[in-house]
Every structure is written in structure tokens, then in C-alpha cells.
């Protein structure tokens, strides 16, 4: 079967990682899967035109109910399709009346909808969703190549707190800046490194008392994680953070902002630490620095959680079965 896969696919983002992973699952089942960035299309008619070209697509899949799902309405709705919640669609876009109406139409026509967590499923009930399949998204175990991290010269005896995100409002990358800068002035051995896929010059003067790195490869990013003390998430809203799951799998403690998407995969003081303010972040970070037992417990429980709930082979089988429903 030839499947069109639409996703917000900015390079080196969580959506990009998720889309590539799901595409690999579909291809592994013997199907042809063409992954396209939703930004390439201005309307459903553009997708419709693509659908009518030879060889024709027989089914479609989209990540994000509004950004991807809306492009599968119109004439293309005659092709069976499924959708995967992105996170911002259910957490943010639902607040917009127009977007909500579009997403409800997408859900009415979709053969299936996938939510990454139970909490995301419950949130989706706002859209009057019925029979949403809940699947904990796993991720491929990527081979960590032997490479020299760009950060190696800076690490040494420092305690590196690593924040991996895009420079978008919803990621709120500067949320911890003031509190961390004050903490750094008291303890120069703690540093915050922000890794972003692309840096705008207007942001550069703001980043004081921290390091900014851009355009790391997947291998370099994982190497940086392994050289860091903890993974930080400061997002205003999350669907499911791939960076958090990768950190857990690599044995890195996680400190995440207490928002629904993060709380769905991070259990406070069990698989990670959840904070509600910059001051609480610093307090918990100090506790983590001073508590070897806490570090070891979070790492152990985090890896166990990944094994139990985000097994990549189980995810592959699930998506392959879902694609079969589009025949």
C-alpha cells in the first residue's frame, strides 16, 4: 500500500523524530510511505492534487489534528486516513473556535486517532472524541557513535543542565534564565546549555550565564546528553517530549516543568522531577546534586519506564496493525 504521511516536520524537532520513527514502522511492514512536511501545502486542495498523481496514494496518515489533519479534508477525505495527536493541537489549538471545528471534522472522518498517553486521551475528550486508541509512543534505539562532543571541552567538572528545544513561545526556553543565572553566580560549576536547531540573532544577546549550541547531529546530541548532569524541559505545553524519553533511556535524570504532557510521562521523584516555578527548579536541582541515592533512583526508574511503556518493537507492531485498518 502507498501511504501519504503528513507531519509538521521542521528538522531536529520532536515532531520530526516521531514522524521518521512512525514512517520506518510502516515501511518495515512492506508499505511505501512518503513523508511530507505540512508547510509544503497551503490547503487541502494542494494535497488533493498530489493524491491524484501517479502512482496514486491509497491511504494517508497525519500528525497534529489541525496542521496535518485539515489537509486531509475535502476531496482527499475519500482516501482512508488516520491521525496522531501532536500535543499542541489538543492542549492549545482546541481553544480556538475555528481550529476546534476543523479538528472535530478531522476526527469524524478519521479511521483512527492515536494519543501518546492516557492524559492526552482525557484531554482529547474536550473534542468529543470516541474510541481514541491510546498508544505510548516508543522510539528507535539509535546507535551512539563514538564521537567527540562539541561540548566536551566545556564539561569537565561542571554540572551541565541540558535544555533541548526550539526557540518557540510554547517551549519557553528563557523561563529559567533569571533564576539559573542567579544560581550560577553562587555556584559557577552549574551551567545551563540550550541546544536549538536554529538560532535567531535577536536571541543571542539574551543568553548570558549559559551556553548556547546549535545544529548538533543526533549522535552529537546523545553524546552531549551522556556528558550532562540532567535534562531540562521548560515548555508551557507538551504532547510527548522525545527529548525526555531519550534522556531516560540514556540514563539521564530529568527535571521537567509540571504541565500535563510532561506529567503524563514523568512521575515526580520516581522517574524524574517536576517543578512549577524557576525557584522550585533550583531547589530540586540542588536536591538532585546533593542526593546520589535520588539520582540513581530516578535513572533506574526512568529506564524501567522506557522498557515497560515505550518499547520500540511494540510500537512498530501497533502502527503496522493500524495501517492495516486503512485497506
mmCIF file of C-alpha atoms in Angstrom:
data_model
loop_
_atom_site.group_PDB
_atom_site.id
_atom_site.type_symbol
_atom_site.label_atom_id
_atom_site.label_comp_id
_atom_site.label_asym_id
_atom_site.label_seq_id
_atom_site.Cartn_x
_atom_site.Cartn_y
_atom_site.Cartn_z
ATOM 1 C CA UNK A 1 0.000 0.000 0.000
ATOM 2 C CA UNK A 2 1.195 3.526 -0.801
ATOM 3 C CA UNK A 3 0.702 5.872 2.173
ATOM 4 C CA UNK A 4 0.995 9.655 2.296
ATOM 5 C CA UNK A 5 2.273 10.812 5.694
ATOM 6 C CA UNK A 6 1.808 14.490 6.622
ATOM 7 C CA UNK A 7 3.614 15.973 9.618
ATOM 8 C CA UNK A 8 4.936 19.320 10.898
ATOM 9 C CA UNK A 9 8.442 18.269 10.019
ATOM 10 C CA UNK A 10 10.899 21.004 10.966
ATOM 11 C CA UNK A 11 14.365 19.425 11.148
ATOM 12 C CA UNK A 12 15.662 18.297 14.557
ATOM 13 C CA UNK A 13 12.321 18.709 16.339
ATOM 14 C CA UNK A 14 10.270 16.219 18.304
ATOM 15 C CA UNK A 15 7.693 16.027 15.535
ATOM 16 C CA UNK A 16 10.417 15.240 13.009
ATOM 17 C CA UNK A 17 11.819 12.459 15.184
ATOM 18 C CA UNK A 18 8.358 10.990 15.775
ATOM 19 C CA UNK A 19 7.396 11.158 12.100
ATOM 20 C CA UNK A 20 10.573 9.423 10.939
ATOM 21 C CA UNK A 21 10.085 6.710 13.523
ATOM 22 C CA UNK A 22 6.479 6.019 12.529
ATOM 23 C CA UNK A 23 7.428 6.087 8.850
ATOM 24 C CA UNK A 24 10.079 3.445 9.497
ATOM 25 C CA UNK A 25 7.469 1.254 11.174
ATOM 26 C CA UNK A 26 5.190 1.478 8.136
ATOM 27 C CA UNK A 27 7.997 0.804 5.658
ATOM 28 C CA UNK A 28 9.144 -2.186 7.720
ATOM 29 C CA UNK A 29 5.714 -3.731 7.135
ATOM 30 C CA UNK A 30 6.311 -3.642 3.364
ATOM 31 C CA UNK A 31 4.369 -0.473 2.529
ATOM 32 C CA UNK A 32 5.537 2.628 0.687
ATOM 33 C CA UNK A 33 5.352 5.688 2.917
ATOM 34 C CA UNK A 34 6.033 9.190 1.577
ATOM 35 C CA UNK A 35 6.659 11.701 4.372
ATOM 36 C CA UNK A 36 5.817 15.330 3.557
ATOM 37 C CA UNK A 37 6.127 18.490 5.627
ATOM 38 C CA UNK A 38 2.741 20.154 6.215
ATOM 39 C CA UNK A 39 4.366 23.511 5.421
ATOM 40 C CA UNK A 40 4.643 22.416 1.795
ATOM 41 C CA UNK A 41 0.866 22.696 1.389
ATOM 42 C CA UNK A 42 -1.359 25.748 1.742
ATOM 43 C CA UNK A 43 -4.671 23.885 1.600
ATOM 44 C CA UNK A 44 -6.376 20.519 1.257
ATOM 45 C CA UNK A 45 -6.650 21.090 -2.482
ATOM 46 C CA UNK A 46 -2.843 21.016 -2.765
ATOM 47 C CA UNK A 47 -2.813 17.602 -1.120
ATOM 48 C CA UNK A 48 -5.703 16.514 -3.321
ATOM 49 C CA UNK A 49 -3.632 17.359 -6.394
ATOM 50 C CA UNK A 50 -0.755 15.307 -5.064
ATOM 51 C CA UNK A 51 -3.091 12.405 -4.385
ATOM 52 C CA UNK A 52 -4.285 12.289 -7.987
ATOM 53 C CA UNK A 53 -0.778 11.968 -9.407
ATOM 54 C CA UNK A 54 0.533 8.563 -10.434
ATOM 55 C CA UNK A 55 1.335 6.388 -8.646
ATOM 56 C CA UNK A 56 -1.703 7.190 -6.530
ATOM 57 C CA UNK A 57 -1.815 7.107 -2.772
ATOM 58 C CA UNK A 58 -4.170 4.570 -1.247
ATOM 59 C CA UNK A 59 -4.207 5.864 2.331
ATOM 60 C CA UNK A 60 -2.914 8.728 4.458
ATOM 61 C CA UNK A 61 -1.684 9.482 7.946
ATOM 62 C CA UNK A 62 -1.200 12.839 9.665
ATOM 63 C CA UNK A 63 0.428 14.107 12.844
ATOM 64 C CA UNK A 64 -1.366 17.054 14.514
ATOM 65 C CA UNK A 65 -5.108 17.336 14.020
ATOM 66 C CA UNK A 66 -5.021 20.884 12.687
ATOM 67 C CA UNK A 67 -1.675 21.291 10.923
ATOM 68 C CA UNK A 68 -1.821 17.857 9.316
ATOM 69 C CA UNK A 69 -5.416 16.709 9.632
ATOM 70 C CA UNK A 70 -7.011 19.725 7.930
ATOM 71 C CA UNK A 71 -5.045 18.912 4.787
ATOM 72 C CA UNK A 72 -6.851 15.558 4.559
ATOM 73 C CA UNK A 73 -10.328 17.057 4.334
ATOM 74 C CA UNK A 74 -12.090 17.930 1.091
ATOM 75 C CA UNK A 75 -11.725 15.529 -1.835
ATOM 76 C CA UNK A 76 -8.891 13.667 -0.104
ATOM 77 C CA UNK A 77 -11.253 12.539 2.644
ATOM 78 C CA UNK A 78 -12.343 9.812 0.217
ATOM 79 C CA UNK A 79 -8.973 8.209 0.910
ATOM 80 C CA UNK A 80 -8.972 6.401 4.280
ATOM 81 C CA UNK A 81 -6.739 8.114 6.807
ATOM 82 C CA UNK A 82 -5.694 8.067 10.434
ATOM 83 C CA UNK A 83 -4.371 10.823 12.699
ATOM 84 C CA UNK A 84 -1.877 11.104 15.543
ATOM 85 C CA UNK A 85 -2.350 13.798 18.163
ATOM 86 C CA UNK A 86 0.587 16.176 18.269
ATOM 87 C CA UNK A 87 0.046 17.741 21.689
ATOM 88 C CA UNK A 88 -0.364 21.419 20.846
ATOM 89 C CA UNK A 89 -3.494 20.546 18.869
ATOM 90 C CA UNK A 90 -5.247 19.159 21.956
ATOM 91 C CA UNK A 91 -3.591 21.429 24.517
ATOM 92 C CA UNK A 92 -3.604 24.758 22.674
ATOM 93 C CA UNK A 93 -5.422 24.792 19.319
ATOM 94 C CA UNK A 94 -8.636 23.487 20.886
ATOM 95 C CA UNK A 95 -9.013 26.925 22.499
ATOM 96 C CA UNK A 96 -9.512 28.474 19.050
ATOM 97 C CA UNK A 97 -13.109 28.004 17.910
ATOM 98 C CA UNK A 98 -12.240 27.755 14.207
ATOM 99 C CA UNK A 99 -9.406 25.288 14.732
ATOM 100 C CA UNK A 100 -11.534 23.229 17.071
ATOM 101 C CA UNK A 101 -14.290 22.916 14.448
ATOM 102 C CA UNK A 102 -11.749 21.792 11.852
ATOM 103 C CA UNK A 103 -10.231 19.238 14.217
ATOM 104 C CA UNK A 104 -13.651 17.838 15.098
ATOM 105 C CA UNK A 105 -14.313 17.340 11.380
ATOM 106 C CA UNK A 106 -10.958 15.587 11.011
ATOM 107 C CA UNK A 107 -11.811 13.223 13.859
ATOM 108 C CA UNK A 108 -15.229 12.437 12.415
ATOM 109 C CA UNK A 109 -13.653 11.313 9.154
ATOM 110 C CA UNK A 110 -10.541 9.579 10.513
ATOM 111 C CA UNK A 111 -10.454 5.771 10.718
ATOM 112 C CA UNK A 112 -8.452 6.009 13.944
ATOM 113 C CA UNK A 113 -6.735 8.516 16.206
ATOM 114 C CA UNK A 114 -3.664 7.813 18.317
ATOM 115 C CA UNK A 115 -2.917 9.516 21.646
ATOM 116 C CA UNK A 116 0.503 9.021 23.194
ATOM 117 C CA UNK A 117 -0.708 8.960 26.811
ATOM 118 C CA UNK A 118 -3.869 8.439 28.852
ATOM 119 C CA UNK A 119 -3.776 12.077 29.948
ATOM 120 C CA UNK A 120 -3.682 13.239 26.351
ATOM 121 C CA UNK A 121 -6.630 10.964 25.642
ATOM 122 C CA UNK A 122 -8.597 12.521 28.502
ATOM 123 C CA UNK A 123 -7.773 15.984 27.202
ATOM 124 C CA UNK A 124 -8.962 14.940 23.768
ATOM 125 C CA UNK A 125 -12.431 14.286 25.189
ATOM 126 C CA UNK A 126 -12.878 18.055 25.030
ATOM 127 C CA UNK A 127 -13.210 17.456 21.285
ATOM 128 C CA UNK A 128 -15.920 14.822 21.820
ATOM 129 C CA UNK A 129 -13.606 12.067 20.675
ATOM 130 C CA UNK A 130 -14.801 8.495 20.888
ATOM 131 C CA UNK A 131 -12.690 5.339 20.806
ATOM 132 C CA UNK A 132 -9.318 7.048 20.703
ATOM 133 C CA UNK A 133 -6.606 4.426 20.665
ATOM 134 C CA UNK A 134 -4.070 5.154 23.377
ATOM 135 C CA UNK A 135 -0.540 4.145 22.467
ATOM 136 C CA UNK A 136 2.588 5.053 24.388
ATOM 137 C CA UNK A 137 4.976 6.151 21.712
ATOM 138 C CA UNK A 138 8.307 4.371 21.805
ATOM 139 C CA UNK A 139 11.361 5.456 19.913
ATOM 140 C CA UNK A 140 14.089 3.707 17.995
ATOM 141 C CA UNK A 141 17.214 2.857 19.897
ATOM 142 C CA UNK A 142 19.670 4.980 17.937
ATOM 143 C CA UNK A 143 23.265 3.822 17.742
ATOM 144 C CA UNK A 144 25.509 6.174 19.672
ATOM 145 C CA UNK A 145 28.580 6.587 17.511
ATOM 146 C CA UNK A 146 31.960 7.104 19.093
ATOM 147 C CA UNK A 147 32.407 10.809 18.534
ATOM 148 C CA UNK A 148 33.885 13.835 20.229
ATOM 149 C CA UNK A 149 31.068 16.023 21.520
ATOM 150 C CA UNK A 150 31.251 19.710 20.760
ATOM 151 C CA UNK A 151 30.561 20.226 24.439
ATOM 152 C CA UNK A 152 33.376 18.071 25.788
ATOM 153 C CA UNK A 153 35.770 20.946 26.333
ATOM 154 C CA UNK A 154 33.185 22.745 28.464
ATOM 155 C CA UNK A 155 32.043 19.862 30.641
ATOM 156 C CA UNK A 156 34.933 18.793 32.856
ATOM 157 C CA UNK A 157 33.783 19.017 36.471
ATOM 158 C CA UNK A 158 30.822 21.209 35.636
ATOM 159 C CA UNK A 159 27.273 20.133 36.327
ATOM 160 C CA UNK A 160 25.581 20.625 32.981
ATOM 161 C CA UNK A 161 21.819 21.055 32.814
ATOM 162 C CA UNK A 162 20.805 20.454 29.201
ATOM 163 C CA UNK A 163 17.725 22.045 27.624
ATOM 164 C CA UNK A 164 16.874 20.785 24.119
ATOM 165 C CA UNK A 165 14.145 22.757 22.364
ATOM 166 C CA UNK A 166 13.164 25.054 19.535
ATOM 167 C CA UNK A 167 13.036 28.820 20.015
ATOM 168 C CA UNK A 168 9.248 28.936 20.123
ATOM 169 C CA UNK A 169 6.904 30.580 22.622
ATOM 170 C CA UNK A 170 5.407 27.264 23.680
ATOM 171 C CA UNK A 171 8.886 25.921 24.528
ATOM 172 C CA UNK A 172 9.576 28.945 26.772
ATOM 173 C CA UNK A 173 13.385 28.488 26.617
ATOM 174 C CA UNK A 174 14.099 31.573 28.749
ATOM 175 C CA UNK A 175 11.753 30.582 31.584
ATOM 176 C CA UNK A 176 14.608 29.564 33.894
ATOM 177 C CA UNK A 177 17.111 32.202 32.759
ATOM 178 C CA UNK A 178 16.964 34.651 35.677
ATOM 179 C CA UNK A 179 16.832 32.020 38.405
ATOM 180 C CA UNK A 180 19.574 29.938 36.818
ATOM 181 C CA UNK A 181 21.805 32.982 36.304
ATOM 182 C CA UNK A 182 21.482 33.825 39.996
ATOM 183 C CA UNK A 183 22.264 30.231 40.968
ATOM 184 C CA UNK A 184 25.246 30.178 38.588
ATOM 185 C CA UNK A 185 26.636 33.334 40.225
ATOM 186 C CA UNK A 186 26.548 31.476 43.560
ATOM 187 C CA UNK A 187 27.865 28.207 42.130
ATOM 188 C CA UNK A 188 29.853 28.630 38.881
ATOM 189 C CA UNK A 189 30.033 24.854 38.450
ATOM 190 C CA UNK A 190 26.371 24.674 37.423
ATOM 191 C CA UNK A 191 25.674 25.727 33.843
ATOM 192 C CA UNK A 192 22.703 25.629 31.531
ATOM 193 C CA UNK A 193 23.284 24.616 27.920
ATOM 194 C CA UNK A 194 20.455 25.228 25.470
ATOM 195 C CA UNK A 195 20.554 23.249 22.237
ATOM 196 C CA UNK A 196 18.327 24.570 19.477
ATOM 197 C CA UNK A 197 18.092 23.609 15.789
ATOM 198 C CA UNK A 198 18.402 27.206 14.596
ATOM 199 C CA UNK A 199 19.405 30.369 16.420
ATOM 200 C CA UNK A 200 17.979 33.785 15.617
ATOM 201 C CA UNK A 201 20.454 36.627 16.134
ATOM 202 C CA UNK A 202 17.911 38.578 18.160
ATOM 203 C CA UNK A 203 18.076 35.951 20.894
ATOM 204 C CA UNK A 204 21.864 35.731 21.221
ATOM 205 C CA UNK A 205 22.380 38.820 23.485
ATOM 206 C CA UNK A 206 19.826 37.415 25.941
ATOM 207 C CA UNK A 207 21.722 34.204 26.621
ATOM 208 C CA UNK A 208 24.032 35.186 29.481
ATOM 209 C CA UNK A 209 25.290 32.817 32.166
ATOM 210 C CA UNK A 210 24.570 29.871 29.894
ATOM 211 C CA UNK A 211 25.915 28.228 26.795
ATOM 212 C CA UNK A 212 24.045 28.066 23.502
ATOM 213 C CA UNK A 213 24.689 25.313 20.979
ATOM 214 C CA UNK A 214 23.034 24.748 17.632
ATOM 215 C CA UNK A 215 22.895 22.234 14.794
ATOM 216 C CA UNK A 216 24.151 19.147 16.618
ATOM 217 C CA UNK A 217 23.643 15.847 14.863
ATOM 218 C CA UNK A 218 21.589 13.143 16.583
ATOM 219 C CA UNK A 219 24.807 11.359 17.586
ATOM 220 C CA UNK A 220 26.343 14.554 18.973
ATOM 221 C CA UNK A 221 23.144 15.367 20.844
ATOM 222 C CA UNK A 222 23.107 11.953 22.512
ATOM 223 C CA UNK A 223 26.792 12.304 23.340
ATOM 224 C CA UNK A 224 26.026 15.693 24.911
ATOM 225 C CA UNK A 225 23.254 14.097 26.981
ATOM 226 C CA UNK A 226 25.621 11.449 28.270
ATOM 227 C CA UNK A 227 28.109 14.130 29.326
ATOM 228 C CA UNK A 228 25.427 16.178 31.096
ATOM 229 C CA UNK A 229 24.111 16.016 34.632
ATOM 230 C CA UNK A 230 20.378 16.371 33.888
ATOM 231 C CA UNK A 231 17.897 17.012 31.070
ATOM 232 C CA UNK A 232 15.662 20.064 31.478
ATOM 233 C CA UNK A 233 12.249 20.756 29.958
ATOM 234 C CA UNK A 234 10.644 24.185 30.419
ATOM 235 C CA UNK A 235 7.740 24.005 27.962
ATOM 236 C CA UNK A 236 4.413 25.726 28.528
ATOM 237 C CA UNK A 237 2.740 22.788 26.807
ATOM 238 C CA UNK A 238 3.855 19.354 25.619
ATOM 239 C CA UNK A 239 2.298 16.407 23.849
ATOM 240 C CA UNK A 240 5.117 13.968 24.496
ATOM 241 C CA UNK A 241 8.703 15.159 24.726
ATOM 242 C CA UNK A 242 11.031 12.917 22.722
ATOM 243 C CA UNK A 243 13.994 14.554 24.490
ATOM 244 C CA UNK A 244 12.677 13.432 27.889
ATOM 245 C CA UNK A 245 12.226 9.850 26.717
ATOM 246 C CA UNK A 246 15.665 9.798 25.114
ATOM 247 C CA UNK A 247 17.221 11.173 28.308
ATOM 248 C CA UNK A 248 15.554 8.472 30.405
ATOM 249 C CA UNK A 249 16.774 5.793 28.019
ATOM 250 C CA UNK A 250 20.324 7.183 28.155
ATOM 251 C CA UNK A 251 20.338 7.207 31.952
ATOM 252 C CA UNK A 252 19.990 10.957 32.450
ATOM 253 C CA UNK A 253 17.866 12.420 35.290
ATOM 254 C CA UNK A 254 15.004 14.626 34.083
ATOM 255 C CA UNK A 255 13.707 17.907 35.503
ATOM 256 C CA UNK A 256 10.519 18.893 33.687
ATOM 257 C CA UNK A 257 8.018 21.700 34.030
ATOM 258 C CA UNK A 258 4.814 20.409 35.580
ATOM 259 C CA UNK A 259 2.451 20.582 32.603
ATOM 260 C CA UNK A 260 0.020 17.792 31.599
ATOM 261 C CA UNK A 261 2.126 16.364 28.765
ATOM 262 C CA UNK A 262 5.221 16.114 30.966
ATOM 263 C CA UNK A 263 3.342 14.821 33.998
ATOM 264 C CA UNK A 264 1.970 12.007 31.823
ATOM 265 C CA UNK A 265 5.450 10.519 31.397
ATOM 266 C CA UNK A 266 7.339 11.883 34.436
ATOM 267 C CA UNK A 267 6.244 10.766 37.900
ATOM 268 C CA UNK A 268 7.621 13.196 40.468
ATOM 269 C CA UNK A 269 10.547 11.784 42.461
ATOM 270 C CA UNK A 270 10.020 8.391 40.785
ATOM 271 C CA UNK A 271 11.042 8.718 37.123
ATOM 272 C CA UNK A 272 12.011 12.390 37.263
ATOM 273 C CA UNK A 273 11.383 15.703 38.989
ATOM 274 C CA UNK A 274 8.520 18.097 38.211
ATOM 275 C CA UNK A 275 8.707 21.805 39.036
ATOM 276 C CA UNK A 276 6.136 24.606 38.893
ATOM 277 C CA UNK A 277 8.399 27.667 39.154
ATOM 278 C CA UNK A 278 12.017 28.666 38.443
ATOM 279 C CA UNK A 279 12.639 28.813 42.184
ATOM 280 C CA UNK A 280 11.350 25.266 42.654
ATOM 281 C CA UNK A 281 13.545 24.154 39.740
ATOM 282 C CA UNK A 282 16.647 25.465 41.517
ATOM 283 C CA UNK A 283 15.563 23.879 44.802
ATOM 284 C CA UNK A 284 15.003 20.478 43.196
ATOM 285 C CA UNK A 285 18.248 20.757 41.216
ATOM 286 C CA UNK A 286 20.188 21.355 44.405
ATOM 287 C CA UNK A 287 18.474 18.365 45.969
ATOM 288 C CA UNK A 288 19.461 16.272 42.970
ATOM 289 C CA UNK A 289 23.072 17.470 43.149
ATOM 290 C CA UNK A 290 23.322 16.533 46.818
ATOM 291 C CA UNK A 291 21.487 13.221 46.631
ATOM 292 C CA UNK A 292 23.340 10.367 44.983
ATOM 293 C CA UNK A 293 20.566 8.000 46.008
ATOM 294 C CA UNK A 294 17.948 10.208 44.354
ATOM 295 C CA UNK A 295 19.971 10.368 41.138
ATOM 296 C CA UNK A 296 20.333 6.599 40.996
ATOM 297 C CA UNK A 297 16.643 6.016 41.727
ATOM 298 C CA UNK A 298 15.469 8.402 39.010
ATOM 299 C CA UNK A 299 17.834 6.891 36.445
ATOM 300 C CA UNK A 300 16.852 3.320 37.312
ATOM 301 C CA UNK A 301 13.119 4.016 37.335
ATOM 302 C CA UNK A 302 13.358 6.086 34.151
ATOM 303 C CA UNK A 303 14.996 3.260 32.224
ATOM 304 C CA UNK A 304 12.461 0.770 33.617
ATOM 305 C CA UNK A 305 9.632 3.064 32.496
ATOM 306 C CA UNK A 306 11.023 3.231 28.964
ATOM 307 C CA UNK A 307 11.321 -0.557 28.805
ATOM 308 C CA UNK A 308 7.785 -1.090 30.092
ATOM 309 C CA UNK A 309 5.862 1.693 28.361
ATOM 310 C CA UNK A 310 7.811 2.828 25.307
ATOM 311 C CA UNK A 311 9.110 -0.365 23.789
ATOM 312 C CA UNK A 312 10.020 0.370 20.132
ATOM 313 C CA UNK A 313 9.031 -3.093 18.861
ATOM 314 C CA UNK A 314 5.598 -2.909 20.496
ATOM 315 C CA UNK A 315 5.101 0.483 18.898
ATOM 316 C CA UNK A 316 6.113 -0.876 15.496
ATOM 317 C CA UNK A 317 3.568 -3.686 15.723
ATOM 318 C CA UNK A 318 0.843 -1.258 16.816
ATOM 319 C CA UNK A 319 1.348 1.133 13.894
ATOM 320 C CA UNK A 320 1.556 -1.715 11.422
ATOM 321 C CA UNK A 321 -1.795 -3.011 12.656
ATOM 322 C CA UNK A 322 -3.302 0.483 12.457
ATOM 323 C CA UNK A 323 -2.169 0.909 8.855
ATOM 324 C CA UNK A 324 -3.879 -2.386 8.009
ATOM 325 C CA UNK A 325 -7.211 -0.780 9.011
ATOM 326 C CA UNK A 326 -6.771 1.702 6.131
ATOM 327 C CA UNK A 327 -7.053 -1.037 3.474
#
